[in-house]
Short mmCIF file of C-alpha atoms in Angstrom, two decimals:
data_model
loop_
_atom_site.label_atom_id
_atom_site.label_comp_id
_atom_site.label_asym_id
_atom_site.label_seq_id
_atom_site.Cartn_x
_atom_site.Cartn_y
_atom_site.Cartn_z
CA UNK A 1 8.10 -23.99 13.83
CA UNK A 2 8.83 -20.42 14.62
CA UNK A 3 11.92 -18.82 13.38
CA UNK A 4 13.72 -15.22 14.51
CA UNK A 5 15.96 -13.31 12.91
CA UNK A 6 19.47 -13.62 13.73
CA UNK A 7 22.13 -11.49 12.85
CA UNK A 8 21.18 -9.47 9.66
CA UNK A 9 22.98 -9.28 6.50
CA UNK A 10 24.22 -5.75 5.77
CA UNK A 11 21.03 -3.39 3.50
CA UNK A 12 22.08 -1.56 0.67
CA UNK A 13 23.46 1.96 1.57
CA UNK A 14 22.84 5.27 -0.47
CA UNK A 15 24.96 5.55 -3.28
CA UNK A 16 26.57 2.41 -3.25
CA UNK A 17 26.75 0.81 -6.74
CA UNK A 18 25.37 -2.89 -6.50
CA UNK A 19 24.00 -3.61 -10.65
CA UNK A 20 26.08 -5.94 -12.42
CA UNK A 21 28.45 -4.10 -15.06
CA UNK A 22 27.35 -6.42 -17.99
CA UNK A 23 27.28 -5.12 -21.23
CA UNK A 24 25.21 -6.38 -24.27
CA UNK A 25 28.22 -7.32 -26.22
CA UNK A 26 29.23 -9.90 -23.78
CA UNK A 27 25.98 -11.73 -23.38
CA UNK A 28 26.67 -14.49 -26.41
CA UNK A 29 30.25 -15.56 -24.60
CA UNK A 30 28.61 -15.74 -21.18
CA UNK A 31 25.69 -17.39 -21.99
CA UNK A 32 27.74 -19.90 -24.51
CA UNK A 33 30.21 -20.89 -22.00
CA UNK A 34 27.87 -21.13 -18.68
CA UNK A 35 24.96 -22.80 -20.74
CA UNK A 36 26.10 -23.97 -23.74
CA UNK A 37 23.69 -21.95 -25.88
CA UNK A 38 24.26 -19.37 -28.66
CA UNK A 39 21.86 -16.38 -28.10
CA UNK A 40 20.07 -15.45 -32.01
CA UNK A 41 17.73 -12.67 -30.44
CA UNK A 42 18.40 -10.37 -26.68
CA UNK A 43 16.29 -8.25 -24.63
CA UNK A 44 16.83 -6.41 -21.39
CA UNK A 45 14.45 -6.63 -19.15
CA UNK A 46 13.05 -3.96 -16.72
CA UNK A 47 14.98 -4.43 -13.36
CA UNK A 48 15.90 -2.23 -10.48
CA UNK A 49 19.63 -3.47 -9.05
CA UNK A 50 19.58 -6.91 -11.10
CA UNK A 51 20.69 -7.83 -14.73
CA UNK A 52 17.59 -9.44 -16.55
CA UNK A 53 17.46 -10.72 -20.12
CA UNK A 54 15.23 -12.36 -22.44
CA UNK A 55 17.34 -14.99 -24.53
CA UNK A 56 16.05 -16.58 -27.60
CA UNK A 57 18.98 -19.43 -28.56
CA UNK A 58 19.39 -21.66 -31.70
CA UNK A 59 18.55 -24.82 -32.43
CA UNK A 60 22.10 -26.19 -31.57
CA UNK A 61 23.37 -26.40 -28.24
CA UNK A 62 25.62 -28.02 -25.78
CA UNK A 63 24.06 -28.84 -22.18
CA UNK A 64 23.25 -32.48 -20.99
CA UNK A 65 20.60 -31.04 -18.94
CA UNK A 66 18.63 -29.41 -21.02
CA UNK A 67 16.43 -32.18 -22.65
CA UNK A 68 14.54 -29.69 -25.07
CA UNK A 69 14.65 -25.84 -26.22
CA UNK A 70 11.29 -24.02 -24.68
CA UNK A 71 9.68 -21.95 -28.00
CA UNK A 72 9.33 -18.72 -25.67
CA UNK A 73 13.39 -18.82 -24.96
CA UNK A 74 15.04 -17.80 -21.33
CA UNK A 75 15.34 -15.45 -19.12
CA UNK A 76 19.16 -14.76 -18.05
CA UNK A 77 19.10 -13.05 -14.49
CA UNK A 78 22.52 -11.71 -13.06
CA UNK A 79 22.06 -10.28 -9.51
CA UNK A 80 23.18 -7.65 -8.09
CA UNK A 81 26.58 -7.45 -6.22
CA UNK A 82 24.81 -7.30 -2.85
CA UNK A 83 22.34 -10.07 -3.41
CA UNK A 84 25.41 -12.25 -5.10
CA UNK A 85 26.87 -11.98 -1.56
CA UNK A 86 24.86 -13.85 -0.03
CA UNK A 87 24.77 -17.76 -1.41
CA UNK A 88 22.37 -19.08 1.23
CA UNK A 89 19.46 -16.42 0.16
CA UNK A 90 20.40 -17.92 -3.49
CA UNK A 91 20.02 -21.03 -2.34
CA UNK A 92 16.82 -20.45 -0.34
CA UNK A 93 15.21 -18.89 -3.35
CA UNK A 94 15.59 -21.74 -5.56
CA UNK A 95 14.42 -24.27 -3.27
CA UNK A 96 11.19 -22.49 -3.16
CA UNK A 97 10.64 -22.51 -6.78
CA UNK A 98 11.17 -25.90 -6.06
CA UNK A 99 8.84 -26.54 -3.27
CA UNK A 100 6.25 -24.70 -4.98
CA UNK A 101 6.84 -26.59 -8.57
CA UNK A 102 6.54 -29.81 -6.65
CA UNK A 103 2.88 -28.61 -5.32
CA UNK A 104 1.72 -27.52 -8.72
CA UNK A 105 -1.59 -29.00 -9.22
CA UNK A 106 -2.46 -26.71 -5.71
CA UNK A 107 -1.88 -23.91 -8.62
CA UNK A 108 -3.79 -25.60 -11.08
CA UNK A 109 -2.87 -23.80 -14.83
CA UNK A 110 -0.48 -21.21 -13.04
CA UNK A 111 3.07 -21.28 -14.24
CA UNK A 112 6.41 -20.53 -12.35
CA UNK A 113 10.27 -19.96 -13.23
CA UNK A 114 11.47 -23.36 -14.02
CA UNK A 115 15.54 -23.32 -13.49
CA UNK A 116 18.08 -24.13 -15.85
CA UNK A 117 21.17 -26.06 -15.07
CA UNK A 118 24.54 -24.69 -16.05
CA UNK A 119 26.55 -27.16 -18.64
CA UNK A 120 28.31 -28.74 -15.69
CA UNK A 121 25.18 -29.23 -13.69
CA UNK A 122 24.85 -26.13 -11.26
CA UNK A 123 21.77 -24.27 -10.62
CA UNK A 124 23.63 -21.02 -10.35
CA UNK A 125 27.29 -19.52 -11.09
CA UNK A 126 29.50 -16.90 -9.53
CA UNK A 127 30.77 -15.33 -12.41
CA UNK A 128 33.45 -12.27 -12.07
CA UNK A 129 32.11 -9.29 -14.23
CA UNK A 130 33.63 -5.71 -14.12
CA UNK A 131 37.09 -5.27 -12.16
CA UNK A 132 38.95 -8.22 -11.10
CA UNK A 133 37.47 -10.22 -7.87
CA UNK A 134 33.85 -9.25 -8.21
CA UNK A 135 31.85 -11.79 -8.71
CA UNK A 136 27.80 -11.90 -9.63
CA UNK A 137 25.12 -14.85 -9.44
CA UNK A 138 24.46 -16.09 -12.86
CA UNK A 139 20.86 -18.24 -13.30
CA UNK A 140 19.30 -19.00 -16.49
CA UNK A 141 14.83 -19.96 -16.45
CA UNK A 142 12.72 -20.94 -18.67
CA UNK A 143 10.68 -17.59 -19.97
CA UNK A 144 6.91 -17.84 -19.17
CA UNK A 145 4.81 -16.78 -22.22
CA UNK A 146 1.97 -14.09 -21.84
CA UNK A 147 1.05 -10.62 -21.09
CA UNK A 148 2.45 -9.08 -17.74
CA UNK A 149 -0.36 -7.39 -15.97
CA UNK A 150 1.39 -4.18 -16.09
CA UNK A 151 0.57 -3.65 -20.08
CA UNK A 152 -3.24 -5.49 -19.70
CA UNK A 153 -5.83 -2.14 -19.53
CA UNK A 154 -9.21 -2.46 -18.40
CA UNK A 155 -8.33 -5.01 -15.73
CA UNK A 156 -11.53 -6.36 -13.95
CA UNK A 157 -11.49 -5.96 -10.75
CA UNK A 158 -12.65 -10.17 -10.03
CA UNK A 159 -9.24 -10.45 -11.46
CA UNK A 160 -7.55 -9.20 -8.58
CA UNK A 161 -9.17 -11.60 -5.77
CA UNK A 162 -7.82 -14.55 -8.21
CA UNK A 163 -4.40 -12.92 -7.33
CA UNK A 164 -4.92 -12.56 -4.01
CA UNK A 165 -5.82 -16.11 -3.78
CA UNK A 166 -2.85 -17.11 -5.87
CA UNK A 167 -0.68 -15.27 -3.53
CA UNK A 168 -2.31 -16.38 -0.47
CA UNK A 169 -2.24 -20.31 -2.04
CA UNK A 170 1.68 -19.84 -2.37
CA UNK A 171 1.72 -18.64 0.98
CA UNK A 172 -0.01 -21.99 2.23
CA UNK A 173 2.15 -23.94 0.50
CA UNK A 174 5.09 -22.26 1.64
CA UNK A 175 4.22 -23.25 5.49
CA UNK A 176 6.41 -25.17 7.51
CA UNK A 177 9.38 -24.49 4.59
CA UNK A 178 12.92 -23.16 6.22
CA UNK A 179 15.96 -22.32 4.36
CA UNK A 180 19.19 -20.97 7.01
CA UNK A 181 19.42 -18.17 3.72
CA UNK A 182 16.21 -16.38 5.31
CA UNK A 183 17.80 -16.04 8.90
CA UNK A 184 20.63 -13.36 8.21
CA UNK A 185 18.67 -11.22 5.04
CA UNK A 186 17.53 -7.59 5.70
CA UNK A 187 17.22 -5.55 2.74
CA UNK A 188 15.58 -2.38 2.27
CA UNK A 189 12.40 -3.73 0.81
CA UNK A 190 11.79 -5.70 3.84
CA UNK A 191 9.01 -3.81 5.72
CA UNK A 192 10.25 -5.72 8.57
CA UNK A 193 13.55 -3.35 8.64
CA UNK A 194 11.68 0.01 7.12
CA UNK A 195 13.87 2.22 9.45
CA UNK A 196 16.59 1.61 6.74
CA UNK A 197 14.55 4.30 4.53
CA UNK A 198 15.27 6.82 6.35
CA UNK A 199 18.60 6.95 4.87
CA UNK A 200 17.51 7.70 1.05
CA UNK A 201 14.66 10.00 2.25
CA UNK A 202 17.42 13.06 0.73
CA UNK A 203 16.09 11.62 -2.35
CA UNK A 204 12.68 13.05 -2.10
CA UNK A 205 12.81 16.58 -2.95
CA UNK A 206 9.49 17.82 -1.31
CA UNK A 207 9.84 18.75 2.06
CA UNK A 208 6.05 17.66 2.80
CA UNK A 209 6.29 14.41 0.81
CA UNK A 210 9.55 13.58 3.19
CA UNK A 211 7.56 14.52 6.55
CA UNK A 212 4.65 12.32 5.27
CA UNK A 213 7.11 9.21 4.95
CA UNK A 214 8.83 10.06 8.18
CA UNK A 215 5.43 10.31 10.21
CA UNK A 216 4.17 6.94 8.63
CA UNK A 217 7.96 5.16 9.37
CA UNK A 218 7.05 6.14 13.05
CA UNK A 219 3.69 5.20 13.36
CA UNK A 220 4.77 1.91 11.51
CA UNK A 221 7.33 1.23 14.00
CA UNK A 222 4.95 2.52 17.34
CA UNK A 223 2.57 0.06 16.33
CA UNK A 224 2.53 -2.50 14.20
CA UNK A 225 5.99 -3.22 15.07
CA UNK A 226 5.05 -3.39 18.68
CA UNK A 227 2.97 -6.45 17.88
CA UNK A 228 4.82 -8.32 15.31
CA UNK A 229 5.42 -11.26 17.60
CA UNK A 230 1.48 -11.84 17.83
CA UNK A 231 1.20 -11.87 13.84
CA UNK A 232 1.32 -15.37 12.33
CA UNK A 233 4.24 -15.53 9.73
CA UNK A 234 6.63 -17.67 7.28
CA UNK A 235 8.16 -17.69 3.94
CA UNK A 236 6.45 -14.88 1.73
CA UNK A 237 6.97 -13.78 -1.98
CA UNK A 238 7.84 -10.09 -0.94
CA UNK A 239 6.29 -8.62 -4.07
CA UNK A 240 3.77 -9.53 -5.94
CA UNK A 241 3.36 -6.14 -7.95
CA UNK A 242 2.02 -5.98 -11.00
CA UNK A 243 5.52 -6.92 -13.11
CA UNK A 244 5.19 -9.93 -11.66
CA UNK A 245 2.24 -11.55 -12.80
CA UNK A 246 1.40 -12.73 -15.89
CA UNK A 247 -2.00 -12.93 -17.13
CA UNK A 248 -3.88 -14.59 -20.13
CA UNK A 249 -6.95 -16.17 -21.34
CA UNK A 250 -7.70 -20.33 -20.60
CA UNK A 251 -8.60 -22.02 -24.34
CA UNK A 252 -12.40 -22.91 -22.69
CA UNK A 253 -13.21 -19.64 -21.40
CA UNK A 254 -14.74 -16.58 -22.89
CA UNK A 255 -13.14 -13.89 -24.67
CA UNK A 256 -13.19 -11.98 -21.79
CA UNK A 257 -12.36 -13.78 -18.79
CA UNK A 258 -8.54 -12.52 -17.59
CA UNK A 259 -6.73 -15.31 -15.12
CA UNK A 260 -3.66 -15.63 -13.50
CA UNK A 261 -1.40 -17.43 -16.22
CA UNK A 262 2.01 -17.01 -14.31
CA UNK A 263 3.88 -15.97 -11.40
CA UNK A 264 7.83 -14.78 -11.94
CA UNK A 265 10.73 -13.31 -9.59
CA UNK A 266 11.51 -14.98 -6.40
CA UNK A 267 13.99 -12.02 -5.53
CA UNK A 268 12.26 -11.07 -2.57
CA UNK A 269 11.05 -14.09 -0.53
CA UNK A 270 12.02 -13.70 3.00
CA UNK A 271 10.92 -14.85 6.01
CA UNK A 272 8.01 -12.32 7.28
CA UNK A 273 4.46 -11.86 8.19
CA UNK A 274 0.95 -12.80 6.28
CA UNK A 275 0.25 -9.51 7.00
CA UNK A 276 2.92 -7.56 5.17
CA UNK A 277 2.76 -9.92 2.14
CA UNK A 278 -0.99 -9.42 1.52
CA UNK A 279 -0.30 -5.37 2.45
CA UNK A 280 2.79 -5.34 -0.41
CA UNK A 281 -0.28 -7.13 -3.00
CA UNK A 282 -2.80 -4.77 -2.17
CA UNK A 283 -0.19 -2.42 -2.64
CA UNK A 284 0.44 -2.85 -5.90
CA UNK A 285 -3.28 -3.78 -7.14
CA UNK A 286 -4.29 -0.16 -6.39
CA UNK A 287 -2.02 1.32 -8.29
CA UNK A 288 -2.14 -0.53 -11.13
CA UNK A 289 -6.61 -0.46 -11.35
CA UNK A 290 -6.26 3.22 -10.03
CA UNK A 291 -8.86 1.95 -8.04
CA UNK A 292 -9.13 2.01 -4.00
CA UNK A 293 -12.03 -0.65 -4.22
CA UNK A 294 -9.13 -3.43 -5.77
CA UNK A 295 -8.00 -4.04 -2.07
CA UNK A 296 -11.27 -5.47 -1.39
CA UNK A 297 -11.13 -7.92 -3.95
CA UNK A 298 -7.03 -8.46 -2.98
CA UNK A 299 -8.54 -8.73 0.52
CA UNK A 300 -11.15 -11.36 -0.06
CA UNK A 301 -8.87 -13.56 -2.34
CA UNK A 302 -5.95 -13.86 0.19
CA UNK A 303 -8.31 -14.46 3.51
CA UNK A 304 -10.13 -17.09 1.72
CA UNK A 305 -7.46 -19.37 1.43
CA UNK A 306 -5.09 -17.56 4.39
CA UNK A 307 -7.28 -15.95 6.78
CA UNK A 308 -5.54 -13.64 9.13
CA UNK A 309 -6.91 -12.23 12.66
CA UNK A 310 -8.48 -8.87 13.57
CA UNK A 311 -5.70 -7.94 15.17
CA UNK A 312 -3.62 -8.37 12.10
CA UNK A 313 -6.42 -6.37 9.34
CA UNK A 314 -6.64 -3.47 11.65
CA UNK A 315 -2.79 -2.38 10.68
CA UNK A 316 -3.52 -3.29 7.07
CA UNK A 317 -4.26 0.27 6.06
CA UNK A 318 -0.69 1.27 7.73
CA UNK A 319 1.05 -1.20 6.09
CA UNK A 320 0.33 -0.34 2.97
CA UNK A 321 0.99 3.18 3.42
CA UNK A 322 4.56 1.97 4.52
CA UNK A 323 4.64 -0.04 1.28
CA UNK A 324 3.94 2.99 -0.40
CA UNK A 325 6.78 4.91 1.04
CA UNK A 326 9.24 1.90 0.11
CA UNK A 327 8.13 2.07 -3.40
CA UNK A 328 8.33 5.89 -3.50
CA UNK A 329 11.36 6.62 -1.67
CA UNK A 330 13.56 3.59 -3.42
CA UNK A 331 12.18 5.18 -6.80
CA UNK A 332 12.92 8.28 -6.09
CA UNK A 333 16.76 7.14 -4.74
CA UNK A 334 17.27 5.08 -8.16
CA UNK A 335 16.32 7.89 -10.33
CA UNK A 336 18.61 10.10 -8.96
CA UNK A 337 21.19 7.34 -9.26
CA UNK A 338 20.08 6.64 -12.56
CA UNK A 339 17.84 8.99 -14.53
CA UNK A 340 17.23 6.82 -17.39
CA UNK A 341 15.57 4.24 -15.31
CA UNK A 342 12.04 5.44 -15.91
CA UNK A 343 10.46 1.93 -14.80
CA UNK A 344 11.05 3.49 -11.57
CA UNK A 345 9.25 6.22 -12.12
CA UNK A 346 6.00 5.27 -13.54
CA UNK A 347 4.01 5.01 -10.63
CA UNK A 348 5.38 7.71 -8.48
CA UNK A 349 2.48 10.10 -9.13
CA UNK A 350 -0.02 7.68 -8.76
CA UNK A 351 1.75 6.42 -5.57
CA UNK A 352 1.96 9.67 -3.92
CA UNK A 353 -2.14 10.70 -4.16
CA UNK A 354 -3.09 7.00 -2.89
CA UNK A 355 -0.14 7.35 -0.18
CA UNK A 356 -1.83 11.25 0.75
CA UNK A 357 -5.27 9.68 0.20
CA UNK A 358 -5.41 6.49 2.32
CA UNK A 359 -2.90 7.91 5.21
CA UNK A 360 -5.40 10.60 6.71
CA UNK A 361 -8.25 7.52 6.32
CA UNK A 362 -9.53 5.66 9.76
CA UNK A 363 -8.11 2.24 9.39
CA UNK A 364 -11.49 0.81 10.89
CA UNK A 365 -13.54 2.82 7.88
CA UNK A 366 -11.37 1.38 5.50
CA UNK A 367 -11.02 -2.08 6.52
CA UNK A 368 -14.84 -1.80 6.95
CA UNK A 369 -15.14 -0.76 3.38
CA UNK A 370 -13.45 -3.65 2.15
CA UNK A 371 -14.68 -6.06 4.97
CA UNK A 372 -18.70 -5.36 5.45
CA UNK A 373 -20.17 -7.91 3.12
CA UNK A 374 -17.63 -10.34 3.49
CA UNK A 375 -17.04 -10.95 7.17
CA UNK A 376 -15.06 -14.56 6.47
CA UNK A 377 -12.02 -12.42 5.39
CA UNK A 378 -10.96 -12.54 9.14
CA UNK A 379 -10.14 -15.37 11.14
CA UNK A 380 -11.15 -16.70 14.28
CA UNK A 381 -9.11 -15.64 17.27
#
């Protein structure tokens, strides 16, 4: 079934304050009253406009619907004013967790967020924080145990075509889904709506760096926008970077072998194309092996289990370059907004000498490069 966008959902504007205005101190009353738990142990997690917190609880507690206490503890997420706004999109995102819970043995040993019921049976709560009448989605998970690929050094690079076939087999499974919350959503992370970077490009100091953005948002738009109709599409993750997969060793293997362990934040899921949700992963691979050659292993992954057309791979390299920009740009913007927010930062440097480095690059060479001894990664017309 093929779905268009109807009217969109207003994107975040520059200097509008959307992150929820909870403090520490009120954690232990919010979490007792919505979940019936008492928090022993608290840590914020890295977040860019959300509220994210790994709980650890006692042993007594007060929920009907929570059978046992997980040993690894919770993860509280509070979203953002903007995203709170918008109830279908919640909605949307927990039924596919759900969907893709219910097709877990496609995923083998791979873990995902498992949701938490409030104490009167409600998968999420509108919960005013702040000044009177604003209200922010409150969900509690399950916290998957293990090592986020972000902190793991000396990555091989077979690791990453396990994630591009993990992402490509949630992308599978995900086919034929619908939720109405995916019909109205445009946010600025949606490659689909990049002309709403232009407006935090003031962020970017550099005069050069902002042309560079500016001339790929245009070449974006000229082309691959001018064929997104032919590209095959559905429900996506949105962004599988590296803080979003968690990584580990299986009991039988050897001491070596790295694997996919678990796959968190649903955030971003929107309805989209294959294209721009393999671009986003190869994205994010690169930066994190500092290596160009990781795209071919993203590449080879994804297409074996979701192959997309020649006329799709031949924007690939543009795509990612627009990826880039998101990531830089939005960085950039929440620094400014918030200088002690250096999660945002830590790739920027990185980002900007792939970004200069792949844009001048023929997008045949490099999809050759990553293409030549594989020729299945593209599917028949």
């Amino acid at each position: 079934m093929k779905h268009r966008l109807g009217k969109m959902a207003e994107a975040l504007k520059p200097g509008e304050e959307i992150k929820p205005p909870v403090t520490d101190d009120e954690l232990p009353d919010l979490v007792e009253s919505l979940y019936g738990l008492k928090i022993t142990e608290c840590k914020e997690l890295v977040s860019y406009d959300d509220k994210n917190y790994h709980i650890q609880v006692s042993e007594t507690y007060s929920n009907n619907y929570i059978s046992e206490l997980p040993e690894s503890g919770f993860v509280l997420k509070i979203l953002n004013s903007m995203s709170s706004a918008n109830i279908d999109l919640i909605e949307a995102q927990n039924a596919v967790i759900q969907r893709i819970r219910d097709n877990q043995k496609t995923f083998k040993h791979i873990l995902f967020p498992k949701l938490v019921k409030t104490r009167c049976g409600k998968e999420y709560i509108l919960q005013e924080l702040g000044e009177p009448g604003k209200k922010y989605a409150v969900r509690l998970f399950e916290y998957i145990p293990g090592n986020i690929l972000h902190g793991v050094s000396s990555i091989p690079l077979t690791l990453f075509e396990e994630i591009g076939s993990t992402v490509g087999r949630i992308d599978v499974v995900l086919k034929g889904f619908w939720h109405k919350g995916y019909q109205e959503t445009k946010t600025v992370w949606m490659l689909d709506h990049i002309e709403s970077l232009e407006s935090f490009l003031y962020a970017v100091k550099n005069e050069g760096d902002r042309t560079l953005v500016s001339e790929v948002i245009d070449t974006f738009q000229q082309t691959v926008m001018k064929h997104y109709d032919q590209f095959s599409k559905g429900v996506i993750h949105g962004d599988f970077n590296e803080s979003n997969v968690i990584v580990g060793r299986h009991s039988n293997c050897d001491a070596g072998d790295l694997h996919v362990m678990g796959v968190l934040d649903f955030g971003d899921t929107c309805y989209s194309t294959y294209l721009f949700e393999l671009a986003i992963t190869i994205t994010y691979a690169i930066l994190q092996a500092d290596d160009l050659i990781a795209g071919k292993h993203v590449l080879k992954g994804y297409t074996k289990v979701n192959p997309l057309s020649q006329l799709e791979l031949q924007f690939l390299k543009t795509c990612i370059c627009a990826r880039l920009c998101q990531s830089l740009v939005m960085g950039a913007y929440t620094l400014l907004q918030n200088p002690e927010n250096t999660y945002v930062a830590r790739t920027s440097y990185r980002g900007w000498r792939y970004l200069k480095l792949l844009w001048p690059m023929d997008s045949d060479a490099l999809l050759h490069l990553w293409t030549a001894a594989d020729p299945s990664t593209i599917a028949e017309e």
